[in-house]
Amino acid sequence: MAVVHNRSTTILNIEDITGVTRNQSFTAHGRVRSAAETMAIAASDSNGSTLRFFRVKSSWRIEGLWLAADAAIVSTDVDIGLYDIGDNGGVVVDKDCYVDGLDLSGGAAYPFTNLAFHTRGIETVKQQVWQDAGLTADPRTHYDLTVHLNTIGAAGGDFAMILNYIED
């Protein structure tokens, strides 16, 4: 076996003596932004209900998607994905691009857990929101980051979410 010394694309771009290749701010030295929100569901809410937590830009890169739930709703099964904003019809873009069928039936509160890569592989770490949605080009629009409640337990309760993202 040989000892190798590899360099990332970020390092190679810095070392480009022609200065032609620049690192994109959403993958190298971008500013981390954060948003936080809490939303309640009622015992009378039905399966298929949605919680639109944050408005996100298609060019952002999501690196943290922290979800917590209190003990009252632990029998809930959820997806987290992207929906068009109301001005664009509010329809599903990709219902489970971040989380697919997360089972919260543990019987206790669900602690804050980073779910940004629950359904995405590590090779997607530099992807922007439009790529997470499975699109082939950036539509330069906004989406609602949405929790879809597949099944809801008998009691209401609270969800909390923290979003960490990098702007373009």
mmCIF file of C-alpha atoms in Angstrom:
data_model
loop_
_atom_site.group_PDB
_atom_site.id
_atom_site.type_symbol
_atom_site.label_atom_id
_atom_site.label_comp_id
_atom_site.label_asym_id
_atom_site.label_seq_id
_atom_site.Cartn_x
_atom_site.Cartn_y
_atom_site.Cartn_z
ATOM 1 C CA MET A 1 0.000 0.000 0.000
ATOM 2 C CA ALA A 2 1.089 3.557 -0.640
ATOM 3 C CA VAL A 3 0.887 6.582 1.611
ATOM 4 C CA VAL A 4 -1.194 9.227 -0.141
ATOM 5 C CA HIS A 5 -1.747 12.907 0.581
ATOM 6 C CA ASN A 6 -5.015 14.005 -1.016
ATOM 7 C CA ARG A 7 -6.427 17.523 -1.138
ATOM 8 C CA SER A 8 -10.090 18.500 -1.200
ATOM 9 C CA THR A 9 -11.605 20.546 -3.999
ATOM 10 C CA THR A 10 -11.690 23.483 -1.575
ATOM 11 C CA ILE A 11 -7.903 23.284 -1.078
ATOM 12 C CA LEU A 12 -7.234 22.742 -4.784
ATOM 13 C CA ASN A 13 -9.274 25.837 -5.636
ATOM 14 C CA ILE A 14 -7.260 27.925 -3.165
ATOM 15 C CA GLU A 15 -4.034 26.672 -4.715
ATOM 16 C CA ASP A 16 -5.178 27.436 -8.282
ATOM 17 C CA ILE A 17 -2.489 29.941 -9.311
ATOM 18 C CA THR A 18 -4.565 31.263 -12.200
ATOM 19 C CA GLY A 19 -7.234 32.450 -9.765
ATOM 20 C CA VAL A 20 -9.930 31.144 -12.105
ATOM 21 C CA THR A 21 -11.629 28.786 -9.641
ATOM 22 C CA ARG A 22 -13.325 30.310 -6.623
ATOM 23 C CA ASN A 23 -14.903 28.369 -3.825
ATOM 24 C CA GLN A 24 -18.626 28.961 -3.472
ATOM 25 C CA SER A 25 -19.569 30.635 -0.200
ATOM 26 C CA PHE A 26 -22.154 27.990 0.633
ATOM 27 C CA THR A 27 -19.410 25.310 0.710
ATOM 28 C CA ALA A 28 -16.333 27.212 1.935
ATOM 29 C CA HIS A 29 -16.323 29.904 4.631
ATOM 30 C CA GLY A 30 -20.016 30.743 4.335
ATOM 31 C CA ARG A 31 -21.874 32.196 7.295
ATOM 32 C CA VAL A 32 -23.983 29.831 9.324
ATOM 33 C CA ARG A 33 -27.455 31.183 9.961
ATOM 34 C CA SER A 34 -30.014 29.785 12.342
ATOM 35 C CA ALA A 35 -33.753 29.833 12.866
ATOM 36 C CA ALA A 36 -35.800 28.300 15.688
ATOM 37 C CA GLU A 37 -39.504 27.622 16.086
ATOM 38 C CA THR A 38 -41.978 25.635 18.182
ATOM 39 C CA MET A 39 -45.352 24.424 16.912
ATOM 40 C CA ALA A 40 -48.168 22.547 18.604
ATOM 41 C CA ILE A 41 -50.427 19.805 17.347
ATOM 42 C CA ALA A 42 -53.809 19.159 18.906
ATOM 43 C CA ALA A 43 -55.289 15.803 19.845
ATOM 44 C CA SER A 44 -57.978 16.512 17.238
ATOM 45 C CA ASP A 45 -55.434 16.920 14.372
ATOM 46 C CA SER A 46 -55.581 14.080 11.886
ATOM 47 C CA ASN A 47 -53.095 11.992 9.963
ATOM 48 C CA GLY A 48 -51.687 13.890 6.984
ATOM 49 C CA SER A 49 -51.545 17.245 8.784
ATOM 50 C CA THR A 50 -48.525 19.464 8.093
ATOM 51 C CA LEU A 51 -46.434 21.923 10.080
ATOM 52 C CA ARG A 52 -44.693 24.516 7.910
ATOM 53 C CA PHE A 53 -41.746 25.559 10.062
ATOM 54 C CA PHE A 54 -39.417 27.696 7.930
ATOM 55 C CA ARG A 55 -39.253 29.477 4.592
ATOM 56 C CA VAL A 56 -35.977 28.446 2.888
ATOM 57 C CA LYS A 57 -34.285 29.669 -0.262
ATOM 58 C CA SER A 58 -33.515 27.134 -2.982
ATOM 59 C CA SER A 59 -29.849 28.186 -3.072
ATOM 60 C CA TRP A 60 -29.178 27.652 0.635
ATOM 61 C CA ARG A 61 -27.299 24.620 1.981
ATOM 62 C CA ILE A 62 -28.925 22.968 4.996
ATOM 63 C CA GLU A 63 -26.413 21.504 7.416
ATOM 64 C CA GLY A 64 -28.469 21.202 10.592
ATOM 65 C CA LEU A 65 -32.096 20.238 11.044
ATOM 66 C CA TRP A 66 -32.667 19.711 14.739
ATOM 67 C CA LEU A 67 -36.044 18.265 15.797
ATOM 68 C CA ALA A 68 -37.464 17.628 19.267
ATOM 69 C CA ALA A 69 -40.898 16.529 20.461
ATOM 70 C CA ASP A 70 -42.451 16.295 23.890
ATOM 71 C CA ALA A 71 -43.725 13.086 25.427
ATOM 72 C CA ALA A 72 -47.359 13.819 24.528
ATOM 73 C CA ILE A 73 -46.804 13.151 20.812
ATOM 74 C CA VAL A 74 -44.307 10.308 20.768
ATOM 75 C CA SER A 75 -46.638 7.974 18.884
ATOM 76 C CA THR A 76 -46.316 10.179 15.813
ATOM 77 C CA ASP A 77 -44.613 9.131 12.563
ATOM 78 C CA VAL A 78 -43.237 12.054 10.513
ATOM 79 C CA ASP A 79 -41.586 13.048 7.251
ATOM 80 C CA ILE A 80 -39.716 16.315 6.729
ATOM 81 C CA GLY A 81 -39.443 17.840 3.285
ATOM 82 C CA LEU A 82 -40.116 20.777 1.022
ATOM 83 C CA TYR A 83 -43.417 22.306 -0.081
ATOM 84 C CA ASP A 84 -44.017 25.197 -2.465
ATOM 85 C CA ILE A 85 -44.930 28.402 -0.716
ATOM 86 C CA GLY A 86 -48.571 29.497 -0.732
ATOM 87 C CA ASP A 87 -48.021 31.941 -3.624
ATOM 88 C CA ASN A 88 -46.919 28.973 -5.758
ATOM 89 C CA GLY A 89 -49.850 26.762 -4.786
ATOM 90 C CA GLY A 90 -48.407 25.246 -1.620
ATOM 91 C CA VAL A 91 -48.060 21.780 -3.169
ATOM 92 C CA VAL A 92 -45.540 19.120 -2.206
ATOM 93 C CA VAL A 93 -42.128 19.407 -3.885
ATOM 94 C CA ASP A 94 -40.502 16.500 -1.994
ATOM 95 C CA LYS A 95 -42.338 15.414 1.142
ATOM 96 C CA ASP A 96 -39.495 13.416 2.677
ATOM 97 C CA CYS A 97 -36.192 14.649 1.223
ATOM 98 C CA TYR A 98 -34.805 15.220 4.736
ATOM 99 C CA VAL A 99 -36.677 12.715 6.909
ATOM 100 C CA ASP A 100 -38.677 9.691 5.786
ATOM 101 C CA GLY A 101 -40.913 7.925 8.292
ATOM 102 C CA LEU A 102 -39.254 8.929 11.565
ATOM 103 C CA ASP A 103 -40.914 6.868 14.279
ATOM 104 C CA LEU A 104 -41.381 8.821 17.514
ATOM 105 C CA SER A 105 -43.052 5.975 19.408
ATOM 106 C CA GLY A 106 -40.370 5.579 22.069
ATOM 107 C CA GLY A 107 -42.697 6.444 24.956
ATOM 108 C CA ALA A 108 -40.689 9.462 26.079
ATOM 109 C CA ALA A 109 -39.836 12.907 24.780
ATOM 110 C CA TYR A 110 -37.749 12.906 21.597
ATOM 111 C CA PRO A 111 -34.587 14.932 22.332
ATOM 112 C CA PHE A 112 -33.099 17.414 19.870
ATOM 113 C CA THR A 113 -31.532 15.322 17.119
ATOM 114 C CA ASN A 114 -29.859 16.527 13.931
ATOM 115 C CA LEU A 115 -31.857 14.977 11.088
ATOM 116 C CA ALA A 116 -30.348 16.909 8.158
ATOM 117 C CA PHE A 117 -28.860 13.673 6.825
ATOM 118 C CA HIS A 118 -31.542 11.230 7.951
ATOM 119 C CA THR A 119 -32.309 10.303 4.330
ATOM 120 C CA ARG A 120 -29.335 11.905 2.561
ATOM 121 C CA GLY A 121 -25.936 10.257 2.239
ATOM 122 C CA ILE A 122 -22.672 11.927 3.201
ATOM 123 C CA GLU A 123 -21.894 12.565 -0.464
ATOM 124 C CA THR A 124 -24.652 15.202 -0.425
ATOM 125 C CA VAL A 125 -22.979 17.376 2.208
ATOM 126 C CA LYS A 126 -22.401 20.227 -0.289
ATOM 127 C CA GLN A 127 -25.845 20.111 -1.919
ATOM 128 C CA GLN A 128 -28.163 23.088 -2.022
ATOM 129 C CA VAL A 129 -31.859 22.931 -1.185
ATOM 130 C CA TRP A 130 -32.895 22.623 -4.854
ATOM 131 C CA GLN A 131 -30.658 19.546 -5.175
ATOM 132 C CA ASP A 132 -32.091 18.067 -1.975
ATOM 133 C CA ALA A 133 -35.489 18.338 -3.654
ATOM 134 C CA GLY A 134 -34.209 16.293 -6.609
ATOM 135 C CA LEU A 135 -34.326 19.155 -9.117
ATOM 136 C CA THR A 136 -31.844 19.482 -12.005
ATOM 137 C CA ALA A 137 -31.420 23.266 -11.807
ATOM 138 C CA ASP A 138 -31.913 26.004 -9.223
ATOM 139 C CA PRO A 139 -35.387 27.521 -9.750
ATOM 140 C CA ARG A 140 -34.339 30.535 -7.634
ATOM 141 C CA THR A 141 -37.376 30.366 -5.407
ATOM 142 C CA HIS A 142 -38.413 29.716 -1.819
ATOM 143 C CA TYR A 143 -39.884 26.605 -0.229
ATOM 144 C CA ASP A 144 -41.483 25.842 3.109
ATOM 145 C CA LEU A 145 -39.550 23.336 5.211
ATOM 146 C CA THR A 146 -42.424 21.203 6.430
ATOM 147 C CA VAL A 147 -43.091 18.383 8.876
ATOM 148 C CA HIS A 148 -45.709 15.997 7.461
ATOM 149 C CA LEU A 149 -47.527 14.075 10.208
ATOM 150 C CA ASN A 150 -48.111 10.619 8.707
ATOM 151 C CA THR A 151 -49.736 9.245 11.853
ATOM 152 C CA ILE A 152 -50.649 11.173 14.970
ATOM 153 C CA GLY A 153 -50.969 9.826 18.484
ATOM 154 C CA ALA A 154 -54.003 10.293 20.671
ATOM 155 C CA ALA A 155 -52.633 13.340 22.497
ATOM 156 C CA GLY A 156 -51.505 16.719 21.290
ATOM 157 C CA GLY A 157 -48.094 18.156 22.001
ATOM 158 C CA ASP A 158 -45.256 20.320 20.812
ATOM 159 C CA PHE A 159 -42.585 20.040 18.148
ATOM 160 C CA ALA A 160 -39.518 22.270 18.188
ATOM 161 C CA MET A 161 -37.104 22.706 15.305
ATOM 162 C CA ILE A 162 -33.798 24.500 14.830
ATOM 163 C CA LEU A 163 -32.510 25.063 11.311
ATOM 164 C CA ASN A 164 -28.836 25.747 10.536
ATOM 165 C CA TYR A 165 -28.137 26.825 6.968
ATOM 166 C CA ILE A 166 -25.558 28.549 4.808
ATOM 167 C CA GLU A 167 -26.683 31.310 2.464
ATOM 168 C CA ASP A 168 -25.377 31.460 -1.074
#
